[in-house]
Amino acid sequence: MTLWRVRSSGHHHVVPDGVLDLMWFQHRLVVAGPDTRAMAVHTAPEEVTWGLRMPPGVAHALLGVPADELTDRRVALSELVALPARSFDDDPAGALEQVFLDLWTRADPDRAALRLAASLDRAARDGLGVRETAQRHGLSERSLRRVSTRVFGYGLKTLARIHRFQRALHLARSGLSLAEAAATAGYVDQAHFTRETTRLAGRTPAELTGSWPIRPSQAAPARGEVRA
């Protein structure tokens, strides 16, 4: 679980990152579902959003909702579960963590299911194919798709595409050329990277890396949703 915070510059271009977040956003608790496309978010300048990035499978375990029902959506937590009211005025980070703990205590997640979700996520990050991943985990391909859709919001192939896109983007923002980032992340070439990025993020890699300073995770590495 990773706590993150972002101070708005007024507009964010949110791109898919393969995770679900619990956020304190515009004075309400919101669950940010898994994205398959870029989303535009408008907030008041200097407005602060707090978030918790949940590990693979945790959102489904805590909320009792299949992740695919949240895909490409931002849903008020109150629409999914009922929790006691909590003040976020003095310590929003602490309040957000306490909400997470309340959810965890109430749900008492199945550890084996969380380990499976984490292992499937690692397989997607490693770029393993569906068949190999299914065999490695003792699942049929149909069962793998059912599990993946339930805990990630889409099939493992889509999750792998998003992880590869994020890895290439990270490499490019770390200083590699776009061609080097594409090759290292496993794209056929830079043109392949560009086509995939445009499909997922609605912008080219050059446009995303050029807008890097407005990405919230820059101020606190490994935090929260990816904005570009």
JSON list of C-alpha atoms in Angstrom, two decimals:
[
{"chain": "A", "resi": 1, "resn": "MET", "atom": "CA", "xyz": [0.00, 0.00, 0.00]},
{"chain": "A", "resi": 2, "resn": "THR", "atom": "CA", "xyz": [1.42, 3.37, -0.98]},
{"chain": "A", "resi": 3, "resn": "LEU", "atom": "CA", "xyz": [0.24, 6.75, 0.28]},
{"chain": "A", "resi": 4, "resn": "TRP", "atom": "CA", "xyz": [0.47, 9.60, -2.20]},
{"chain": "A", "resi": 5, "resn": "ARG", "atom": "CA", "xyz": [-0.43, 13.26, -2.41]},
{"chain": "A", "resi": 6, "resn": "VAL", "atom": "CA", "xyz": [-0.72, 15.63, -5.33]},
{"chain": "A", "resi": 7, "resn": "ARG", "atom": "CA", "xyz": [-1.23, 19.38, -5.41]},
{"chain": "A", "resi": 8, "resn": "SER", "atom": "CA", "xyz": [-3.19, 20.30, -8.50]},
{"chain": "A", "resi": 9, "resn": "SER", "atom": "CA", "xyz": [-2.12, 22.69, -11.20]},
{"chain": "A", "resi": 10, "resn": "GLY", "atom": "CA", "xyz": [-5.74, 22.77, -12.41]},
{"chain": "A", "resi": 11, "resn": "HIS", "atom": "CA", "xyz": [-5.73, 19.99, -14.97]},
{"chain": "A", "resi": 12, "resn": "HIS", "atom": "CA", "xyz": [-4.38, 16.44, -15.12]},
{"chain": "A", "resi": 13, "resn": "HIS", "atom": "CA", "xyz": [-4.22, 14.02, -17.97]},
{"chain": "A", "resi": 14, "resn": "VAL", "atom": "CA", "xyz": [-4.55, 10.65, -16.21]},
{"chain": "A", "resi": 15, "resn": "VAL", "atom": "CA", "xyz": [-3.20, 7.66, -18.08]},
{"chain": "A", "resi": 16, "resn": "PRO", "atom": "CA", "xyz": [-3.73, 3.92, -17.41]},
{"chain": "A", "resi": 17, "resn": "ASP", "atom": "CA", "xyz": [-1.43, 2.47, -14.75]},
{"chain": "A", "resi": 18, "resn": "GLY", "atom": "CA", "xyz": [-2.94, -0.93, -13.88]},
{"chain": "A", "resi": 19, "resn": "VAL", "atom": "CA", "xyz": [-4.01, -0.15, -10.31]},
{"chain": "A", "resi": 20, "resn": "LEU", "atom": "CA", "xyz": [-6.94, 0.98, -8.17]},
{"chain": "A", "resi": 21, "resn": "ASP", "atom": "CA", "xyz": [-6.72, 3.81, -5.65]},
{"chain": "A", "resi": 22, "resn": "LEU", "atom": "CA", "xyz": [-8.71, 5.00, -2.67]},
{"chain": "A", "resi": 23, "resn": "MET", "atom": "CA", "xyz": [-8.69, 8.81, -2.76]},
{"chain": "A", "resi": 24, "resn": "TRP", "atom": "CA", "xyz": [-9.72, 11.81, -0.71]},
{"chain": "A", "resi": 25, "resn": "PHE", "atom": "CA", "xyz": [-10.71, 13.93, -3.70]},
{"chain": "A", "resi": 26, "resn": "GLN", "atom": "CA", "xyz": [-12.71, 17.15, -3.68]},
{"chain": "A", "resi": 27, "resn": "HIS", "atom": "CA", "xyz": [-13.85, 16.55, -0.09]},
{"chain": "A", "resi": 28, "resn": "ARG", "atom": "CA", "xyz": [-15.15, 13.03, -0.57]},
{"chain": "A", "resi": 29, "resn": "LEU", "atom": "CA", "xyz": [-13.83, 9.47, -0.55]},
{"chain": "A", "resi": 30, "resn": "VAL", "atom": "CA", "xyz": [-13.56, 8.09, -4.05]},
{"chain": "A", "resi": 31, "resn": "VAL", "atom": "CA", "xyz": [-12.45, 4.76, -5.50]},
{"chain": "A", "resi": 32, "resn": "ALA", "atom": "CA", "xyz": [-10.51, 5.23, -8.72]},
{"chain": "A", "resi": 33, "resn": "GLY", "atom": "CA", "xyz": [-11.05, 2.15, -10.84]},
{"chain": "A", "resi": 34, "resn": "PRO", "atom": "CA", "xyz": [-8.60, 0.61, -13.31]},
{"chain": "A", "resi": 35, "resn": "ASP", "atom": "CA", "xyz": [-8.30, 2.70, -16.47]},
{"chain": "A", "resi": 36, "resn": "THR", "atom": "CA", "xyz": [-8.09, 1.45, -20.04]},
{"chain": "A", "resi": 37, "resn": "ARG", "atom": "CA", "xyz": [-7.87, 4.95, -21.52]},
{"chain": "A", "resi": 38, "resn": "ALA", "atom": "CA", "xyz": [-6.77, 8.44, -20.61]},
{"chain": "A", "resi": 39, "resn": "MET", "atom": "CA", "xyz": [-9.01, 10.56, -18.43]},
{"chain": "A", "resi": 40, "resn": "ALA", "atom": "CA", "xyz": [-9.07, 14.33, -17.99]},
{"chain": "A", "resi": 41, "resn": "VAL", "atom": "CA", "xyz": [-9.41, 15.56, -14.41]},
{"chain": "A", "resi": 42, "resn": "HIS", "atom": "CA", "xyz": [-10.11, 19.19, -13.60]},
{"chain": "A", "resi": 43, "resn": "THR", "atom": "CA", "xyz": [-9.53, 20.57, -10.12]},
{"chain": "A", "resi": 44, "resn": "ALA", "atom": "CA", "xyz": [-9.02, 23.96, -8.56]},
{"chain": "A", "resi": 45, "resn": "PRO", "atom": "CA", "xyz": [-5.39, 25.13, -8.68]},
{"chain": "A", "resi": 46, "resn": "GLU", "atom": "CA", "xyz": [-3.49, 24.20, -5.49]},
{"chain": "A", "resi": 47, "resn": "GLU", "atom": "CA", "xyz": [-6.20, 21.74, -4.47]},
{"chain": "A", "resi": 48, "resn": "VAL", "atom": "CA", "xyz": [-4.68, 18.71, -2.74]},
{"chain": "A", "resi": 49, "resn": "THR", "atom": "CA", "xyz": [-5.74, 15.12, -3.40]},
{"chain": "A", "resi": 50, "resn": "TRP", "atom": "CA", "xyz": [-4.63, 12.29, -1.12]},
{"chain": "A", "resi": 51, "resn": "GLY", "atom": "CA", "xyz": [-4.61, 8.70, -2.23]},
{"chain": "A", "resi": 52, "resn": "LEU", "atom": "CA", "xyz": [-3.78, 5.15, -1.28]},
{"chain": "A", "resi": 53, "resn": "ARG", "atom": "CA", "xyz": [-2.57, 2.87, -4.04]},
{"chain": "A", "resi": 54, "resn": "MET", "atom": "CA", "xyz": [-3.87, -0.58, -3.24]},
{"chain": "A", "resi": 55, "resn": "PRO", "atom": "CA", "xyz": [-1.82, -3.71, -3.99]},
{"chain": "A", "resi": 56, "resn": "PRO", "atom": "CA", "xyz": [-3.14, -6.19, -6.59]},
{"chain": "A", "resi": 57, "resn": "GLY", "atom": "CA", "xyz": [-6.44, -7.77, -5.59]},
{"chain": "A", "resi": 58, "resn": "VAL", "atom": "CA", "xyz": [-6.90, -5.70, -2.44]},
{"chain": "A", "resi": 59, "resn": "ALA", "atom": "CA", "xyz": [-9.61, -3.39, -3.78]},
{"chain": "A", "resi": 60, "resn": "HIS", "atom": "CA", "xyz": [-11.76, -6.34, -4.81]},
{"chain": "A", "resi": 61, "resn": "ALA", "atom": "CA", "xyz": [-11.20, -8.01, -1.43]},
{"chain": "A", "resi": 62, "resn": "LEU", "atom": "CA", "xyz": [-12.08, -4.90, 0.59]},
{"chain": "A", "resi": 63, "resn": "LEU", "atom": "CA", "xyz": [-14.99, -3.62, -1.45]},
{"chain": "A", "resi": 64, "resn": "GLY", "atom": "CA", "xyz": [-16.53, -6.93, -2.50]},
{"chain": "A", "resi": 65, "resn": "VAL", "atom": "CA", "xyz": [-17.03, -5.56, -5.98]},
{"chain": "A", "resi": 66, "resn": "PRO", "atom": "CA", "xyz": [-15.50, -7.10, -9.12]},
{"chain": "A", "resi": 67, "resn": "ALA", "atom": "CA", "xyz": [-12.89, -4.66, -10.39]},
{"chain": "A", "resi": 68, "resn": "ASP", "atom": "CA", "xyz": [-14.36, -4.67, -13.89]},
{"chain": "A", "resi": 69, "resn": "GLU", "atom": "CA", "xyz": [-17.45, -2.93, -12.48]},
{"chain": "A", "resi": 70, "resn": "LEU", "atom": "CA", "xyz": [-15.12, -0.02, -11.64]},
{"chain": "A", "resi": 71, "resn": "THR", "atom": "CA", "xyz": [-13.14, 0.06, -14.90]},
{"chain": "A", "resi": 72, "resn": "ASP", "atom": "CA", "xyz": [-12.75, 3.60, -16.26]},
{"chain": "A", "resi": 73, "resn": "ARG", "atom": "CA", "xyz": [-14.86, 4.95, -13.41]},
{"chain": "A", "resi": 74, "resn": "ARG", "atom": "CA", "xyz": [-14.48, 7.11, -10.29]},
{"chain": "A", "resi": 75, "resn": "VAL", "atom": "CA", "xyz": [-17.04, 5.96, -7.71]},
{"chain": "A", "resi": 76, "resn": "ALA", "atom": "CA", "xyz": [-17.88, 7.42, -4.32]},
{"chain": "A", "resi": 77, "resn": "LEU", "atom": "CA", "xyz": [-16.88, 4.93, -1.62]},
{"chain": "A", "resi": 78, "resn": "SER", "atom": "CA", "xyz": [-20.27, 5.46, 0.03]},
{"chain": "A", "resi": 79, "resn": "GLU", "atom": "CA", "xyz": [-21.91, 3.86, -3.04]},
{"chain": "A", "resi": 80, "resn": "LEU", "atom": "CA", "xyz": [-19.96, 0.67, -2.39]},
{"chain": "A", "resi": 81, "resn": "VAL", "atom": "CA", "xyz": [-19.71, 0.31, 1.37]},
{"chain": "A", "resi": 82, "resn": "ALA", "atom": "CA", "xyz": [-21.06, 1.99, 4.49]},
{"chain": "A", "resi": 83, "resn": "LEU", "atom": "CA", "xyz": [-18.49, 3.31, 6.97]},
{"chain": "A", "resi": 84, "resn": "PRO", "atom": "CA", "xyz": [-18.64, 5.64, 9.98]},
{"chain": "A", "resi": 85, "resn": "ALA", "atom": "CA", "xyz": [-18.09, 9.32, 9.13]},
{"chain": "A", "resi": 86, "resn": "ARG", "atom": "CA", "xyz": [-14.51, 10.47, 9.70]},
{"chain": "A", "resi": 87, "resn": "SER", "atom": "CA", "xyz": [-12.99, 13.97, 9.70]},
{"chain": "A", "resi": 88, "resn": "PHE", "atom": "CA", "xyz": [-10.32, 14.72, 7.11]},
{"chain": "A", "resi": 89, "resn": "ASP", "atom": "CA", "xyz": [-9.78, 18.33, 8.17]},
{"chain": "A", "resi": 90, "resn": "ASP", "atom": "CA", "xyz": [-6.68, 18.03, 10.35]},
{"chain": "A", "resi": 91, "resn": "ASP", "atom": "CA", "xyz": [-4.94, 14.88, 9.13]},
{"chain": "A", "resi": 92, "resn": "PRO", "atom": "CA", "xyz": [-6.24, 13.70, 5.74]},
{"chain": "A", "resi": 93, "resn": "ALA", "atom": "CA", "xyz": [-3.44, 11.17, 5.33]},
{"chain": "A", "resi": 94, "resn": "GLY", "atom": "CA", "xyz": [-4.12, 9.59, 8.71]},
{"chain": "A", "resi": 95, "resn": "ALA", "atom": "CA", "xyz": [-7.88, 9.58, 8.10]},
{"chain": "A", "resi": 96, "resn": "LEU", "atom": "CA", "xyz": [-7.41, 7.90, 4.73]},
{"chain": "A", "resi": 97, "resn": "GLU", "atom": "CA", "xyz": [-5.21, 5.22, 6.26]},
{"chain": "A", "resi": 98, "resn": "GLN", "atom": "CA", "xyz": [-7.76, 4.64, 9.01]},
{"chain": "A", "resi": 99, "resn": "VAL", "atom": "CA", "xyz": [-10.51, 4.17, 6.41]},
{"chain": "A", "resi": 100, "resn": "PHE", "atom": "CA", "xyz": [-8.31, 1.56, 4.74]},
{"chain": "A", "resi": 101, "resn": "LEU", "atom": "CA", "xyz": [-7.74, -0.20, 8.06]},
{"chain": "A", "resi": 102, "resn": "ASP", "atom": "CA", "xyz": [-11.47, -0.15, 8.77]},
{"chain": "A", "resi": 103, "resn": "LEU", "atom": "CA", "xyz": [-12.13, -1.77, 5.41]},
{"chain": "A", "resi": 104, "resn": "TRP", "atom": "CA", "xyz": [-9.37, -4.33, 5.95]},
{"chain": "A", "resi": 105, "resn": "THR", "atom": "CA", "xyz": [-10.60, -5.30, 9.40]},
{"chain": "A", "resi": 106, "resn": "ARG", "atom": "CA", "xyz": [-14.15, -5.69, 8.23]},
{"chain": "A", "resi": 107, "resn": "ALA", "atom": "CA", "xyz": [-13.29, -7.68, 5.07]},
{"chain": "A", "resi": 108, "resn": "ASP", "atom": "CA", "xyz": [-10.51, -9.87, 6.54]},
{"chain": "A", "resi": 109, "resn": "PRO", "atom": "CA", "xyz": [-9.14, -10.65, 3.04]},
{"chain": "A", "resi": 110, "resn": "ASP", "atom": "CA", "xyz": [-8.22, -14.14, 1.92]},
{"chain": "A", "resi": 111, "resn": "ARG", "atom": "CA", "xyz": [-4.39, -14.13, 1.93]},
{"chain": "A", "resi": 112, "resn": "ALA", "atom": "CA", "xyz": [-4.17, -16.89, -0.68]},
{"chain": "A", "resi": 113, "resn": "ALA", "atom": "CA", "xyz": [-6.32, -14.85, -3.08]},
{"chain": "A", "resi": 114, "resn": "LEU", "atom": "CA", "xyz": [-4.08, -11.80, -2.53]},
{"chain": "A", "resi": 115, "resn": "ARG", "atom": "CA", "xyz": [-0.94, -13.87, -3.15]},
{"chain": "A", "resi": 116, "resn": "LEU", "atom": "CA", "xyz": [-2.44, -15.14, -6.40]},
{"chain": "A", "resi": 117, "resn": "ALA", "atom": "CA", "xyz": [-3.31, -11.60, -7.50]},
{"chain": "A", "resi": 118, "resn": "ALA", "atom": "CA", "xyz": [0.21, -10.40, -6.69]},
{"chain": "A", "resi": 119, "resn": "SER", "atom": "CA", "xyz": [1.75, -13.28, -8.62]},
{"chain": "A", "resi": 120, "resn": "LEU", "atom": "CA", "xyz": [-0.45, -12.63, -11.65]},
{"chain": "A", "resi": 121, "resn": "ASP", "atom": "CA", "xyz": [0.50, -8.97, -11.56]},
{"chain": "A", "resi": 122, "resn": "ARG", "atom": "CA", "xyz": [4.20, -9.89, -11.51]},
{"chain": "A", "resi": 123, "resn": "ALA", "atom": "CA", "xyz": [3.66, -12.20, -14.47]},
{"chain": "A", "resi": 124, "resn": "ALA", "atom": "CA", "xyz": [2.04, -9.35, -16.39]},
{"chain": "A", "resi": 125, "resn": "ARG", "atom": "CA", "xyz": [4.90, -7.01, -15.48]},
{"chain": "A", "resi": 126, "resn": "ASP", "atom": "CA", "xyz": [7.35, -9.65, -16.72]},
{"chain": "A", "resi": 127, "resn": "GLY", "atom": "CA", "xyz": [5.45, -9.85, -19.99]},
{"chain": "A", "resi": 128, "resn": "LEU", "atom": "CA", "xyz": [4.53, -13.54, -19.71]},
{"chain": "A", "resi": 129, "resn": "GLY", "atom": "CA", "xyz": [1.89, -14.74, -22.14]},
{"chain": "A", "resi": 130, "resn": "VAL", "atom": "CA", "xyz": [-1.58, -15.81, -21.09]},
{"chain": "A", "resi": 131, "resn": "ARG", "atom": "CA", "xyz": [-0.93, -19.51, -21.70]},
{"chain": "A", "resi": 132, "resn": "GLU", "atom": "CA", "xyz": [2.34, -19.57, -19.78]},
{"chain": "A", "resi": 133, "resn": "THR", "atom": "CA", "xyz": [0.85, -17.57, -16.91]},
{"chain": "A", "resi": 134, "resn": "ALA", "atom": "CA", "xyz": [-2.15, -19.89, -16.70]},
{"chain": "A", "resi": 135, "resn": "GLN", "atom": "CA", "xyz": [0.05, -23.01, -16.68]},
{"chain": "A", "resi": 136, "resn": "ARG", "atom": "CA", "xyz": [2.37, -21.52, -14.07]},
{"chain": "A", "resi": 137, "resn": "HIS", "atom": "CA", "xyz": [-0.58, -20.89, -11.74]},
{"chain": "A", "resi": 138, "resn": "GLY", "atom": "CA", "xyz": [-2.46, -24.12, -12.41]},
{"chain": "A", "resi": 139, "resn": "LEU", "atom": "CA", "xyz": [-5.37, -22.34, -14.08]},
{"chain": "A", "resi": 140, "resn": "SER", "atom": "CA", "xyz": [-7.16, -22.82, -17.36]},
{"chain": "A", "resi": 141, "resn": "GLU", "atom": "CA", "xyz": [-6.98, -19.80, -19.67]},
{"chain": "A", "resi": 142, "resn": "ARG", "atom": "CA", "xyz": [-10.69, -19.24, -19.09]},
{"chain": "A", "resi": 143, "resn": "SER", "atom": "CA", "xyz": [-10.23, -19.30, -15.32]},
{"chain": "A", "resi": 144, "resn": "LEU", "atom": "CA", "xyz": [-7.26, -16.95, -15.60]},
{"chain": "A", "resi": 145, "resn": "ARG", "atom": "CA", "xyz": [-9.34, -14.44, -17.54]},
{"chain": "A", "resi": 146, "resn": "ARG", "atom": "CA", "xyz": [-12.14, -14.69, -15.00]},
{"chain": "A", "resi": 147, "resn": "VAL", "atom": "CA", "xyz": [-9.78, -14.10, -12.07]},
{"chain": "A", "resi": 148, "resn": "SER", "atom": "CA", "xyz": [-7.92, -11.31, -13.85]},
{"chain": "A", "resi": 149, "resn": "THR", "atom": "CA", "xyz": [-11.12, -9.49, -14.76]},
{"chain": "A", "resi": 150, "resn": "ARG", "atom": "CA", "xyz": [-12.39, -9.78, -11.21]},
{"chain": "A", "resi": 151, "resn": "VAL", "atom": "CA", "xyz": [-9.26, -8.48, -9.46]},
{"chain": "A", "resi": 152, "resn": "PHE", "atom": "CA", "xyz": [-7.68, -6.18, -12.09]},
{"chain": "A", "resi": 153, "resn": "GLY", "atom": "CA", "xyz": [-10.69, -5.00, -14.09]},
{"chain": "A", "resi": 154, "resn": "TYR", "atom": "CA", "xyz": [-9.57, -6.53, -17.40]},
{"chain": "A", "resi": 155, "resn": "GLY", "atom": "CA", "xyz": [-7.75, -9.51, -18.83]},
{"chain": "A", "resi": 156, "resn": "LEU", "atom": "CA", "xyz": [-4.11, -10.24, -18.18]},
{"chain": "A", "resi": 157, "resn": "LYS", "atom": "CA", "xyz": [-3.15, -9.27, -21.73]},
{"chain": "A", "resi": 158, "resn": "THR", "atom": "CA", "xyz": [-4.48, -5.76, -21.20]},
{"chain": "A", "resi": 159, "resn": "LEU", "atom": "CA", "xyz": [-2.74, -5.55, -17.82]},
{"chain": "A", "resi": 160, "resn": "ALA", "atom": "CA", "xyz": [0.56, -6.56, -19.44]},
{"chain": "A", "resi": 161, "resn": "ARG", "atom": "CA", "xyz": [0.10, -3.91, -22.14]},
{"chain": "A", "resi": 162, "resn": "ILE", "atom": "CA", "xyz": [-0.44, -1.22, -19.52]},
{"chain": "A", "resi": 163, "resn": "HIS", "atom": "CA", "xyz": [2.57, -2.31, -17.45]},
{"chain": "A", "resi": 164, "resn": "ARG", "atom": "CA", "xyz": [4.79, -2.29, -20.56]},
{"chain": "A", "resi": 165, "resn": "PHE", "atom": "CA", "xyz": [3.53, 1.16, -21.51]},
{"chain": "A", "resi": 166, "resn": "GLN", "atom": "CA", "xyz": [4.22, 2.45, -17.99]},
{"chain": "A", "resi": 167, "resn": "ARG", "atom": "CA", "xyz": [7.70, 0.91, -17.95]},
{"chain": "A", "resi": 168, "resn": "ALA", "atom": "CA", "xyz": [8.65, 2.47, -21.28]},
{"chain": "A", "resi": 169, "resn": "LEU", "atom": "CA", "xyz": [7.29, 5.82, -20.14]},
{"chain": "A", "resi": 170, "resn": "HIS", "atom": "CA", "xyz": [9.28, 5.61, -16.91]},
{"chain": "A", "resi": 171, "resn": "LEU", "atom": "CA", "xyz": [12.46, 4.75, -18.81]},
{"chain": "A", "resi": 172, "resn": "ALA", "atom": "CA", "xyz": [11.96, 7.65, -21.20]},
{"chain": "A", "resi": 173, "resn": "ARG", "atom": "CA", "xyz": [11.37, 10.04, -18.31]},
{"chain": "A", "resi": 174, "resn": "SER", "atom": "CA", "xyz": [14.49, 8.69, -16.62]},
{"chain": "A", "resi": 175, "resn": "GLY", "atom": "CA", "xyz": [16.64, 9.85, -19.51]},
{"chain": "A", "resi": 176, "resn": "LEU", "atom": "CA", "xyz": [16.61, 7.10, -22.14]},
{"chain": "A", "resi": 177, "resn": "SER", "atom": "CA", "xyz": [15.77, 8.09, -25.68]},
{"chain": "A", "resi": 178, "resn": "LEU", "atom": "CA", "xyz": [12.31, 7.06, -26.84]},
{"chain": "A", "resi": 179, "resn": "ALA", "atom": "CA", "xyz": [13.88, 4.39, -29.09]},
{"chain": "A", "resi": 180, "resn": "GLU", "atom": "CA", "xyz": [15.93, 2.98, -26.20]},
{"chain": "A", "resi": 181, "resn": "ALA", "atom": "CA", "xyz": [12.97, 3.04, -23.84]},
{"chain": "A", "resi": 182, "resn": "ALA", "atom": "CA", "xyz": [10.80, 1.25, -26.41]},
{"chain": "A", "resi": 183, "resn": "ALA", "atom": "CA", "xyz": [13.38, -1.48, -27.01]},
{"chain": "A", "resi": 184, "resn": "THR", "atom": "CA", "xyz": [14.12, -2.00, -23.31]},
{"chain": "A", "resi": 185, "resn": "ALA", "atom": "CA", "xyz": [10.42, -2.29, -22.46]},
{"chain": "A", "resi": 186, "resn": "GLY", "atom": "CA", "xyz": [9.86, -4.86, -25.18]},
{"chain": "A", "resi": 187, "resn": "TYR", "atom": "CA", "xyz": [8.29, -2.94, -28.05]},
{"chain": "A", "resi": 188, "resn": "VAL", "atom": "CA", "xyz": [9.23, -3.92, -31.58]},
{"chain": "A", "resi": 189, "resn": "ASP", "atom": "CA", "xyz": [10.41, -0.39, -32.25]},
{"chain": "A", "resi": 190, "resn": "GLN", "atom": "CA", "xyz": [9.71, 3.24, -31.38]},
{"chain": "A", "resi": 191, "resn": "ALA", "atom": "CA", "xyz": [6.78, 3.38, -33.80]},
{"chain": "A", "resi": 192, "resn": "HIS", "atom": "CA", "xyz": [5.18, 0.47, -31.96]},
{"chain": "A", "resi": 193, "resn": "PHE", "atom": "CA", "xyz": [5.65, 2.33, -28.65]},
{"chain": "A", "resi": 194, "resn": "THR", "atom": "CA", "xyz": [4.08, 5.43, -30.16]},
{"chain": "A", "resi": 195, "resn": "ARG", "atom": "CA", "xyz": [1.04, 3.59, -31.52]},
{"chain": "A", "resi": 196, "resn": "GLU", "atom": "CA", "xyz": [0.42, 1.79, -28.25]},
{"chain": "A", "resi": 197, "resn": "THR", "atom": "CA", "xyz": [0.87, 4.94, -26.19]},
{"chain": "A", "resi": 198, "resn": "THR", "atom": "CA", "xyz": [-1.51, 6.88, -28.39]},
{"chain": "A", "resi": 199, "resn": "ARG", "atom": "CA", "xyz": [-4.13, 4.14, -28.03]},
{"chain": "A", "resi": 200, "resn": "LEU", "atom": "CA", "xyz": [-3.79, 3.95, -24.25]},
{"chain": "A", "resi": 201, "resn": "ALA", "atom": "CA", "xyz": [-3.03, 7.54, -23.33]},
{"chain": "A", "resi": 202, "resn": "GLY", "atom": "CA", "xyz": [-4.37, 9.62, -26.20]},
{"chain": "A", "resi": 203, "resn": "ARG", "atom": "CA", "xyz": [-1.00, 11.28, -26.61]},
{"chain": "A", "resi": 204, "resn": "THR", "atom": "CA", "xyz": [2.38, 10.38, -28.05]},
{"chain": "A", "resi": 205, "resn": "PRO", "atom": "CA", "xyz": [5.34, 9.38, -25.86]},
{"chain": "A", "resi": 206, "resn": "ALA", "atom": "CA", "xyz": [7.02, 12.69, -26.72]},
{"chain": "A", "resi": 207, "resn": "GLU", "atom": "CA", "xyz": [3.98, 14.61, -25.53]},
{"chain": "A", "resi": 208, "resn": "LEU", "atom": "CA", "xyz": [3.80, 12.62, -22.29]},
{"chain": "A", "resi": 209, "resn": "THR", "atom": "CA", "xyz": [7.48, 12.89, -21.47]},
{"chain": "A", "resi": 210, "resn": "GLY", "atom": "CA", "xyz": [7.39, 16.58, -22.33]},
{"chain": "A", "resi": 211, "resn": "SER", "atom": "CA", "xyz": [4.60, 17.13, -19.79]},
{"chain": "A", "resi": 212, "resn": "TRP", "atom": "CA", "xyz": [6.40, 15.18, -17.07]},
{"chain": "A", "resi": 213, "resn": "PRO", "atom": "CA", "xyz": [6.65, 18.08, -14.57]},
{"chain": "A", "resi": 214, "resn": "ILE", "atom": "CA", "xyz": [2.88, 18.01, -13.95]},
{"chain": "A", "resi": 215, "resn": "ARG", "atom": "CA", "xyz": [2.90, 14.30, -13.09]},
{"chain": "A", "resi": 216, "resn": "PRO", "atom": "CA", "xyz": [2.10, 14.01, -9.37]},
{"chain": "A", "resi": 217, "resn": "SER", "atom": "CA", "xyz": [4.27, 11.01, -8.68]},
{"chain": "A", "resi": 218, "resn": "GLN", "atom": "CA", "xyz": [7.33, 13.11, -9.54]},
{"chain": "A", "resi": 219, "resn": "ALA", "atom": "CA", "xyz": [7.15, 14.88, -6.19]},
{"chain": "A", "resi": 220, "resn": "ALA", "atom": "CA", "xyz": [6.83, 11.62, -4.28]},
{"chain": "A", "resi": 221, "resn": "PRO", "atom": "CA", "xyz": [8.23, 8.66, -6.22]},
{"chain": "A", "resi": 222, "resn": "ALA", "atom": "CA", "xyz": [6.24, 5.42, -6.49]},
{"chain": "A", "resi": 223, "resn": "ARG", "atom": "CA", "xyz": [3.10, 7.15, -5.36]},
{"chain": "A", "resi": 224, "resn": "GLY", "atom": "CA", "xyz": [-0.46, 7.01, -6.56]},
{"chain": "A", "resi": 225, "resn": "GLU", "atom": "CA", "xyz": [-2.09, 7.37, -9.89]},
{"chain": "A", "resi": 226, "resn": "VAL", "atom": "CA", "xyz": [-0.09, 8.34, -12.86]},
{"chain": "A", "resi": 227, "resn": "ARG", "atom": "CA", "xyz": [-0.82, 11.68, -14.33]},
{"chain": "A", "resi": 228, "resn": "ALA", "atom": "CA", "xyz": [0.81, 13.08, -17.36]}
]
